[in-house]
Amino acid sequence: MMDEAIKTHKETTFGWVLMWQEFRQRQAARRAVRRVADEARLAAIRDATLAKPMRYLGLR
């Protein structure tokens, strides 16, 4: 009886550990995708601002 309880507890704990690891992996993957998207967005903004003429550098 006690062996079954310990076995069940170990299995349950192991399940929680696996669930937590999978959650962290998904979270890291989401962060990586978001980082790439943010970098692309910032690069597009940077390129758009460089294409505009800088009037303050012109002759006065």
mmCIF file of C-alpha atoms in Angstrom, residues 10-56:
data_model
loop_
_atom_site.group_PDB
_atom_site.id
_atom_site.type_symbol
_atom_site.label_atom_id
_atom_site.label_comp_id
_atom_site.label_asym_id
_atom_site.label_seq_id
_atom_site.Cartn_x
_atom_site.Cartn_y
_atom_site.Cartn_z
ATOM 1 C CA LYS A 10 7.032 9.944 -7.874
ATOM 2 C CA GLU A 11 5.083 9.583 -11.084
ATOM 3 C CA THR A 12 3.047 12.683 -10.295
ATOM 4 C CA THR A 13 6.147 14.696 -9.456
ATOM 5 C CA PHE A 14 7.843 13.540 -12.632
ATOM 6 C CA GLY A 15 4.787 14.572 -14.628
ATOM 7 C CA TRP A 16 4.902 18.048 -13.114
ATOM 8 C CA VAL A 17 8.607 18.339 -13.886
ATOM 9 C CA LEU A 18 8.021 17.354 -17.510
ATOM 10 C CA MET A 19 5.128 19.786 -17.798
ATOM 11 C CA TRP A 20 7.258 22.597 -16.359
ATOM 12 C CA GLN A 21 10.151 21.837 -18.728
ATOM 13 C CA GLU A 22 7.844 21.830 -21.741
ATOM 14 C CA PHE A 23 6.293 25.102 -20.591
ATOM 15 C CA ARG A 24 9.737 26.731 -20.279
ATOM 16 C CA GLN A 25 10.743 25.454 -23.733
ATOM 17 C CA ARG A 26 7.592 26.883 -25.298
ATOM 18 C CA GLN A 27 8.163 30.165 -23.473
ATOM 19 C CA ALA A 28 11.771 30.363 -24.706
ATOM 20 C CA ALA A 29 10.649 29.617 -28.270
ATOM 21 C CA ARG A 30 8.000 32.350 -28.062
ATOM 22 C CA ARG A 31 10.612 34.791 -26.762
ATOM 23 C CA ALA A 32 12.979 33.915 -29.625
ATOM 24 C CA VAL A 33 10.251 34.441 -32.229
ATOM 25 C CA ARG A 34 9.287 37.729 -30.616
ATOM 26 C CA ARG A 35 12.923 38.879 -30.517
ATOM 27 C CA VAL A 36 13.357 38.168 -34.242
ATOM 28 C CA ALA A 37 10.102 39.989 -35.041
ATOM 29 C CA ASP A 38 11.148 42.984 -32.930
ATOM 30 C CA GLU A 39 14.546 43.128 -34.631
ATOM 31 C CA ALA A 40 12.889 43.023 -38.059
ATOM 32 C CA ARG A 41 10.440 45.740 -37.036
ATOM 33 C CA LEU A 42 13.221 47.962 -35.702
ATOM 34 C CA ALA A 43 15.319 47.371 -38.835
ATOM 35 C CA ALA A 44 12.374 48.433 -41.008
ATOM 36 C CA ILE A 45 11.899 51.583 -38.933
ATOM 37 C CA ARG A 46 15.626 52.305 -39.068
ATOM 38 C CA ASP A 47 15.711 51.878 -42.863
ATOM 39 C CA ALA A 48 12.655 54.093 -43.286
ATOM 40 C CA THR A 49 14.166 56.892 -41.220
ATOM 41 C CA LEU A 50 17.491 56.740 -43.071
ATOM 42 C CA ALA A 51 15.731 57.082 -46.424
ATOM 43 C CA LYS A 52 14.225 60.428 -45.435
ATOM 44 C CA PRO A 53 16.287 63.541 -46.160
ATOM 45 C CA MET A 54 17.786 65.093 -43.075
ATOM 46 C CA ARG A 55 16.794 68.721 -43.477
ATOM 47 C CA TYR A 56 18.672 69.894 -40.443
#
